[in-house]
PDB file of C-alpha atoms in Angstrom:
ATOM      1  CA  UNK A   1       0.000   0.000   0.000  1.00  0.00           C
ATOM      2  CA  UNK A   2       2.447   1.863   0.865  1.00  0.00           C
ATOM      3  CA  UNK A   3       4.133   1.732  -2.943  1.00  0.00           C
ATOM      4  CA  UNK A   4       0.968   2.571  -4.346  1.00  0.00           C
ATOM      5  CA  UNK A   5       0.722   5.702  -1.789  1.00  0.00           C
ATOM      6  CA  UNK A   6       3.813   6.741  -2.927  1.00  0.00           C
ATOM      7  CA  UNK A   7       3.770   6.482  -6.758  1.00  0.00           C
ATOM      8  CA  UNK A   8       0.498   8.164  -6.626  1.00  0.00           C
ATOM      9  CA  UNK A   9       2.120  11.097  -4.913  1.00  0.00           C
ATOM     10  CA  UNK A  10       5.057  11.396  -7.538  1.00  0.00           C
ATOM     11  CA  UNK A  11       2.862  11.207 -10.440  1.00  0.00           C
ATOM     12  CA  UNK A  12       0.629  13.633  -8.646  1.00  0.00           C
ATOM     13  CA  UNK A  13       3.666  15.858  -8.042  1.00  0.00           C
ATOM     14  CA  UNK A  14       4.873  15.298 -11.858  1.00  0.00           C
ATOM     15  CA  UNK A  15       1.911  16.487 -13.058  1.00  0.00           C
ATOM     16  CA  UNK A  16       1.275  19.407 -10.926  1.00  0.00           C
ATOM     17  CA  UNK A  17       4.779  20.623 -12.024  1.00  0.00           C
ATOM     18  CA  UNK A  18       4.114  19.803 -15.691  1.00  0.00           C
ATOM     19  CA  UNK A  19       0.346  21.906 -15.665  1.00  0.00           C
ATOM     20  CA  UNK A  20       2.003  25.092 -13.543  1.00  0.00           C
ATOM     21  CA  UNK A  21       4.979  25.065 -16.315  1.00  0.00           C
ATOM     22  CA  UNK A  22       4.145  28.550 -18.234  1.00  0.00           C
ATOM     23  CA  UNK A  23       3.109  28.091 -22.055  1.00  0.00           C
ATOM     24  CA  UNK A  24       5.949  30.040 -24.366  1.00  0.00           C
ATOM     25  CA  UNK A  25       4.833  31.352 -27.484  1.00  0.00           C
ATOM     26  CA  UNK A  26       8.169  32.691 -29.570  1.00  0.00           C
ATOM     27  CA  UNK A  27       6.777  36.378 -30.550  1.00  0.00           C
ATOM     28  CA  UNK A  28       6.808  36.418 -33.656  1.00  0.00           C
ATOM     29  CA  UNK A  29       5.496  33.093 -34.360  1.00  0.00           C
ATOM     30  CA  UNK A  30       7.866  30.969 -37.142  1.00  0.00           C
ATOM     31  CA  UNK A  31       6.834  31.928 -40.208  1.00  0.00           C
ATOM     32  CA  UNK A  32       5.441  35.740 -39.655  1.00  0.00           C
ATOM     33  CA  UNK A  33       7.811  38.719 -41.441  1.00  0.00           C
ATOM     34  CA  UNK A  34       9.042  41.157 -39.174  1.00  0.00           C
ATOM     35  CA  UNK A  35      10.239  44.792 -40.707  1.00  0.00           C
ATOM     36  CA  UNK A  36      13.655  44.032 -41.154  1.00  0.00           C
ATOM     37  CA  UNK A  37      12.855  40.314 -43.462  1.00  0.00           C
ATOM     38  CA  UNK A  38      13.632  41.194 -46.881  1.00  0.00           C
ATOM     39  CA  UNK A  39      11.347  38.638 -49.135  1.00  0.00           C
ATOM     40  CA  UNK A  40      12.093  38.582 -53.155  1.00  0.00           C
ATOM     41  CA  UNK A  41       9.329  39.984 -55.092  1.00  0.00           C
ATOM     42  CA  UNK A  42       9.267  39.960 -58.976  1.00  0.00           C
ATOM     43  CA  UNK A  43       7.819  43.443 -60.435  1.00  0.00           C
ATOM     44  CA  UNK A  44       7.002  43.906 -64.201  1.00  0.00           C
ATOM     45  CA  UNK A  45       5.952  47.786 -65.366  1.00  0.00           C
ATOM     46  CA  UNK A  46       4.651  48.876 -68.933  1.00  0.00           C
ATOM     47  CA  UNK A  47       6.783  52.209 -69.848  1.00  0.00           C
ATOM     48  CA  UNK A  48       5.864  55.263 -71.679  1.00  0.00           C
ATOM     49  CA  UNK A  49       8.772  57.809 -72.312  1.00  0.00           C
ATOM     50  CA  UNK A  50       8.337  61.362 -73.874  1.00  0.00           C
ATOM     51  CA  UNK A  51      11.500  63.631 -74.411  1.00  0.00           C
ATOM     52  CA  UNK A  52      12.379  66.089 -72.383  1.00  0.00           C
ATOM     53  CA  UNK A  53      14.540  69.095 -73.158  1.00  0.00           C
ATOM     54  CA  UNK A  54      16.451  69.104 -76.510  1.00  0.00           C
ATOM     55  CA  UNK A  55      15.221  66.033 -77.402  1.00  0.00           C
ATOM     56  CA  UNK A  56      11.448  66.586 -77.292  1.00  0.00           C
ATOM     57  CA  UNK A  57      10.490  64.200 -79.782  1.00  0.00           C
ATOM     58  CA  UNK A  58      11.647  61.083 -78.011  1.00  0.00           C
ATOM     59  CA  UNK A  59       8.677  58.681 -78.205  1.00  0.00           C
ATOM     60  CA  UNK A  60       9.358  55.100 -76.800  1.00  0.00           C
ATOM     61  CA  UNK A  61       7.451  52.449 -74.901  1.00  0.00           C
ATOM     62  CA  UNK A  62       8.646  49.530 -73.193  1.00  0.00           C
ATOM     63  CA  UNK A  63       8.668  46.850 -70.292  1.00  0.00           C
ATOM     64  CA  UNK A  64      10.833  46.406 -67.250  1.00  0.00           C
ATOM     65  CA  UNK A  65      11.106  43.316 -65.383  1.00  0.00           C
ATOM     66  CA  UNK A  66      12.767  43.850 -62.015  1.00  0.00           C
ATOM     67  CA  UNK A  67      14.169  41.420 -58.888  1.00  0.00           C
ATOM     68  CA  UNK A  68      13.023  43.144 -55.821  1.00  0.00           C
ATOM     69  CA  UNK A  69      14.007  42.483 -52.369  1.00  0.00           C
ATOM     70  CA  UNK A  70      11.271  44.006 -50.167  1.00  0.00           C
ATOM     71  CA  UNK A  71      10.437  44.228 -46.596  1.00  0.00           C
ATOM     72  CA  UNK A  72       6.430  43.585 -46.119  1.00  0.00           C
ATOM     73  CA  UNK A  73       6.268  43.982 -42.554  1.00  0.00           C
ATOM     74  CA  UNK A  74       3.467  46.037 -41.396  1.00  0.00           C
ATOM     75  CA  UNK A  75       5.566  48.782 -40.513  1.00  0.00           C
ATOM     76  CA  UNK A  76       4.917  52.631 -41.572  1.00  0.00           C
ATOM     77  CA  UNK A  77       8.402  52.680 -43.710  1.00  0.00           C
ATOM     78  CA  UNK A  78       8.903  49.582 -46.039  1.00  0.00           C
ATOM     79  CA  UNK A  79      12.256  49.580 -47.972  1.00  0.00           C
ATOM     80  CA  UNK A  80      12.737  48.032 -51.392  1.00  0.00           C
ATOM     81  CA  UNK A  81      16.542  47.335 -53.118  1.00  0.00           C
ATOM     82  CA  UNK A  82      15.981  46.295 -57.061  1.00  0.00           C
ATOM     83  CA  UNK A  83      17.402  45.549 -60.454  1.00  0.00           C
ATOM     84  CA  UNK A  84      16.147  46.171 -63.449  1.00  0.00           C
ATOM     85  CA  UNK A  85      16.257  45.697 -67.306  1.00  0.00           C
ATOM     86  CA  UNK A  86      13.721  47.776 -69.500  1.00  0.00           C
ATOM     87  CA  UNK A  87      14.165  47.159 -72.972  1.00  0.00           C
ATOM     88  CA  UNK A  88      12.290  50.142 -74.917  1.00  0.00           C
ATOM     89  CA  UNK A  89      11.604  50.998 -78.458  1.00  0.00           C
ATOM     90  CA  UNK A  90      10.572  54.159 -80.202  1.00  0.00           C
ATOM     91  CA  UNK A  91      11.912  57.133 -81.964  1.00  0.00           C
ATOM     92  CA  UNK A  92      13.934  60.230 -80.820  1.00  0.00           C
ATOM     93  CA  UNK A  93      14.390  63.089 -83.644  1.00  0.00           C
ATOM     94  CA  UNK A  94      12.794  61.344 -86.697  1.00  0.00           C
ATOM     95  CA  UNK A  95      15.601  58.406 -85.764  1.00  0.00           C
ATOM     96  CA  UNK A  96      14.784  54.740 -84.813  1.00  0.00           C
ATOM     97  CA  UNK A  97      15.822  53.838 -81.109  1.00  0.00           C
ATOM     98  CA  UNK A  98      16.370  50.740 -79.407  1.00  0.00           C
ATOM     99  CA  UNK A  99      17.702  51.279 -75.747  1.00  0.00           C
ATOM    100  CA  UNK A 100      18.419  48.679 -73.010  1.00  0.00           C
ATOM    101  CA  UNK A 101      18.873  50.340 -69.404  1.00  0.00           C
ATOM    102  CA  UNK A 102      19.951  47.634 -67.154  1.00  0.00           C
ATOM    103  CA  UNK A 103      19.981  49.119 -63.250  1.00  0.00           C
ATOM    104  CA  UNK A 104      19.723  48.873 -59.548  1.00  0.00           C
ATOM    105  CA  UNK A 105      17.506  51.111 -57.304  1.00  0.00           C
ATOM    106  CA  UNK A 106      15.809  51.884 -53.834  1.00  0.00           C
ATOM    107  CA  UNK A 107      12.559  52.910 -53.179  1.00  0.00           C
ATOM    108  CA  UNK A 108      11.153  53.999 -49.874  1.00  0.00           C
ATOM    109  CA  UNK A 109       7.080  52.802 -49.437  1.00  0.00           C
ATOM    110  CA  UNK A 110       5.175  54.847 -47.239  1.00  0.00           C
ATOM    111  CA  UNK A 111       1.968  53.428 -45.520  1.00  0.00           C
ATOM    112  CA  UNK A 112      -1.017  56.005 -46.117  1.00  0.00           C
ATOM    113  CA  UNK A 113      -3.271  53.832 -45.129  1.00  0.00           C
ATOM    114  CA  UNK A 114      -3.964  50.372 -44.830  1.00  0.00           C
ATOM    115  CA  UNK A 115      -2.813  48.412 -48.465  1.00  0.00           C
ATOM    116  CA  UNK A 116      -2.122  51.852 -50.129  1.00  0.00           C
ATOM    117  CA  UNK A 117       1.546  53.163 -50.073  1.00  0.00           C
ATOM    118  CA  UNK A 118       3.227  56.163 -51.359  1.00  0.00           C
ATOM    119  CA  UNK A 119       6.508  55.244 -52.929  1.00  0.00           C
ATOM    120  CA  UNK A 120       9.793  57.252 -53.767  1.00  0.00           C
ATOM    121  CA  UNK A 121      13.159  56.526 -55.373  1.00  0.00           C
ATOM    122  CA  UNK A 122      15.894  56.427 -57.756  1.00  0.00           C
ATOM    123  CA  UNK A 123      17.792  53.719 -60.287  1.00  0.00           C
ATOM    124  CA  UNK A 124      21.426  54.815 -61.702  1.00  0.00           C
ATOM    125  CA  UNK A 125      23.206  52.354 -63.788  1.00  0.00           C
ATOM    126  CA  UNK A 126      24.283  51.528 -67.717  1.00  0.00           C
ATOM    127  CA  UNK A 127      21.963  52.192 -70.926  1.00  0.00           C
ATOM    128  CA  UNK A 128      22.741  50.988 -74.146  1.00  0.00           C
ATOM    129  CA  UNK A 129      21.841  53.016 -77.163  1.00  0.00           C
ATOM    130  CA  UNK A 130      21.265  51.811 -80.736  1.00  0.00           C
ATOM    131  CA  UNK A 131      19.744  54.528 -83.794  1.00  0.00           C
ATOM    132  CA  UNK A 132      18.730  53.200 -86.967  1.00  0.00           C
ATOM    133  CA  UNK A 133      19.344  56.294 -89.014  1.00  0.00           C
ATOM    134  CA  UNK A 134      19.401  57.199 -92.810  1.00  0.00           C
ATOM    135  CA  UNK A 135      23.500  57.908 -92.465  1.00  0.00           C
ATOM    136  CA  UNK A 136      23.621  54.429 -90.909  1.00  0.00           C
ATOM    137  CA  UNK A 137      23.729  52.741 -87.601  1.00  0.00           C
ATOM    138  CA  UNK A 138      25.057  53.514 -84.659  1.00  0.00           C
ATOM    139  CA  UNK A 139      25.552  51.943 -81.275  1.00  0.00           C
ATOM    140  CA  UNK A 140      26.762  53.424 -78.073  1.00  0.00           C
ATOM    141  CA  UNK A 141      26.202  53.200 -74.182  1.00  0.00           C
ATOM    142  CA  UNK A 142      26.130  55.601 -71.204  1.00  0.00           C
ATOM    143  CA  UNK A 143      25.649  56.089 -67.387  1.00  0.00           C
ATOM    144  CA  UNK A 144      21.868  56.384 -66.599  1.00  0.00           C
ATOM    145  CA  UNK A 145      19.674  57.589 -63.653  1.00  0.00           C
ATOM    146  CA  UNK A 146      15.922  58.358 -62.618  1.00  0.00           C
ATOM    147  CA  UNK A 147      13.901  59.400 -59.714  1.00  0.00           C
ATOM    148  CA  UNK A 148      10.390  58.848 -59.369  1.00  0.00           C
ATOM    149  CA  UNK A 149       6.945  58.806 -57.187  1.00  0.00           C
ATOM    150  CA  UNK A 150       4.137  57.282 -57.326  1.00  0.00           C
ATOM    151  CA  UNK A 151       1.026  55.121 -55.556  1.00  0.00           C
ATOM    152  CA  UNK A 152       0.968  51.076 -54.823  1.00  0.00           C
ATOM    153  CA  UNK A 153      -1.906  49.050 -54.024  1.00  0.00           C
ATOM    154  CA  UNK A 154      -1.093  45.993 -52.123  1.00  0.00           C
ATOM    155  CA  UNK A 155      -4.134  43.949 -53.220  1.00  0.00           C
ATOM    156  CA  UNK A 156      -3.115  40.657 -51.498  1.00  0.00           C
ATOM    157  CA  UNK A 157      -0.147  39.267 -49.442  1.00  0.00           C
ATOM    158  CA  UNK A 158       1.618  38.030 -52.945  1.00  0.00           C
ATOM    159  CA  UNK A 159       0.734  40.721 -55.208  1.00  0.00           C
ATOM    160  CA  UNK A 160       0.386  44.393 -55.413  1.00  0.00           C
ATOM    161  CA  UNK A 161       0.111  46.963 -57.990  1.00  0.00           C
ATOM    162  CA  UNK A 162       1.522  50.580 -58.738  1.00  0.00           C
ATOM    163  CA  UNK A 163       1.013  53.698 -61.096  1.00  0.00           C
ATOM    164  CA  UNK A 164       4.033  56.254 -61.401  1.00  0.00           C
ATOM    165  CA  UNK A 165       6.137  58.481 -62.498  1.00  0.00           C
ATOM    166  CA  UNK A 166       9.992  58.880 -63.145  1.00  0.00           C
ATOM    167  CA  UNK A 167      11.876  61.298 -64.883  1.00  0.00           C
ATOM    168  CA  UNK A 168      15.439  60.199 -65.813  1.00  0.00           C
ATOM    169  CA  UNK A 169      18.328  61.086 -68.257  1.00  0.00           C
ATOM    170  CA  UNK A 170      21.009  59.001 -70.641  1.00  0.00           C
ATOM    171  CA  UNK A 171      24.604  60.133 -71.633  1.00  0.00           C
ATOM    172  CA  UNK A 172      25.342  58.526 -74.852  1.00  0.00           C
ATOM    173  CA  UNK A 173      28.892  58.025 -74.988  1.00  0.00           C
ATOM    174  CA  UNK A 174      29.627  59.720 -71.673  1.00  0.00           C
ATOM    175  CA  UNK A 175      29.079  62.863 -74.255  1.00  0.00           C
ATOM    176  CA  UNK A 176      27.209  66.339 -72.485  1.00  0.00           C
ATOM    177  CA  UNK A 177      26.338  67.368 -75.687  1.00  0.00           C
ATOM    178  CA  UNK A 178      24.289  63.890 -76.389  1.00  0.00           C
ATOM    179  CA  UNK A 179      21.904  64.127 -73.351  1.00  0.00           C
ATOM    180  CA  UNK A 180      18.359  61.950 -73.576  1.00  0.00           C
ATOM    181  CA  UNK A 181      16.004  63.330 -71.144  1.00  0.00           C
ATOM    182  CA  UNK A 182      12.797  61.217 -70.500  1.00  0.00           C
ATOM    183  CA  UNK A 183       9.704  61.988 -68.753  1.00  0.00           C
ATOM    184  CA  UNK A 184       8.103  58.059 -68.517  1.00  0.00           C
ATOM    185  CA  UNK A 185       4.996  57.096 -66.814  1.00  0.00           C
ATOM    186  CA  UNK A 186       4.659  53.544 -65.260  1.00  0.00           C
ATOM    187  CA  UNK A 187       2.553  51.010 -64.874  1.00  0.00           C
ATOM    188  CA  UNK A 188       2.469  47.409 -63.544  1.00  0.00           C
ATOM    189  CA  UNK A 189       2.492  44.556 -60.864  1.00  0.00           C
ATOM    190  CA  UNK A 190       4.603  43.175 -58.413  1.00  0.00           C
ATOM    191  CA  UNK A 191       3.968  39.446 -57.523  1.00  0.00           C
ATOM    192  CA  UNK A 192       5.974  37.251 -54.897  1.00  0.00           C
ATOM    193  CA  UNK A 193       5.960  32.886 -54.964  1.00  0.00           C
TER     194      UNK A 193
END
């Protein structure tokens, strides 16, 4: 009796220390994004350039496809570090025009409220140029930039979309006197998998 008296105590004590051990929950749970995860996101924007200064009759449309690394945490400030390649066609001067900017960028999203951001930021990197003119073709290459602004709509957690505008320049040749200035409205979606 006495062995029975005692093992019932000792699983009574077991289990009274096993129900008053505290329940941890690790904050944030496995699997939740915090502000600083960066997740990839894949972005793809229709383009619309018109010229701007001495070239004012630079027509061109285009896509860009862009790898995105972008923090979705539901924080007021969400930070986004791409690259880019926008292949664009058109005409500048009564002159064919192929160009191929290939770049990397930031852009700053700020929550106005919730699913709709304001975004802001800038892309530098290498274009290259190719005319298709009466004297014959040419090819060349320069240092390229834009800034920009504009609204994004996260309509789910995988996929969001955004209406803009950036206004950027290309030095052909690293030449001043051959500047291509671009106003360019955008359009497109970002999607993650």
């Amino acid at each position: 009796m006495k062995k029975i008296l005692s093992t019932m105590t000792l699983l009574g004590v077991l289990c009274g220390a096993a129900h008053a051990a505290p329940y941890y929950t690790a904050v944030p749970q496995a699997g939740d994004l915090t502000p600083y995860d960066m997740q990839p996101v894949y972005t793809v924007d229709g383009l619309y350039s018109f010229g701007a200064g001495d070239h004012e009759n630079l027509d061109m449309w285009g896509v860009r496809g862009s790898f995105n690394l972008y923090s979705s945490g539901a924080t007021t400030f969400r930070h986004q570090f791409n690259l880019n390649i926008a292949p664009q066609w058109g005409s500048a001067d009564s002159v064919d025009v192929f160009t191929m900017p290939v770049t990397a960028g930031y852009d700053l999203n700020i929550e106005l409220a919730d699913d709709i951001l304001f975004y802001i930021g800038g892309k530098a990197g290498y274009a290259w140029w190719h005319e298709d003119a009466p004297r014959g073709d040419e090819s060349e290459g320069g240092f390229t930039w834009s800034v920009g602004a504009g609204i994004k709509i996260q309509c789910s957690d995988d996929v969001y979309v955004r209406a803009g505008y950036e206004f950027g320049r290309t030095y052909i040749g690293g030449n001043v006197d051959d500047i291509y200035g671009a106003h360019t409205i955008v359009v497109g979606v970002g999607f993650t998998f």
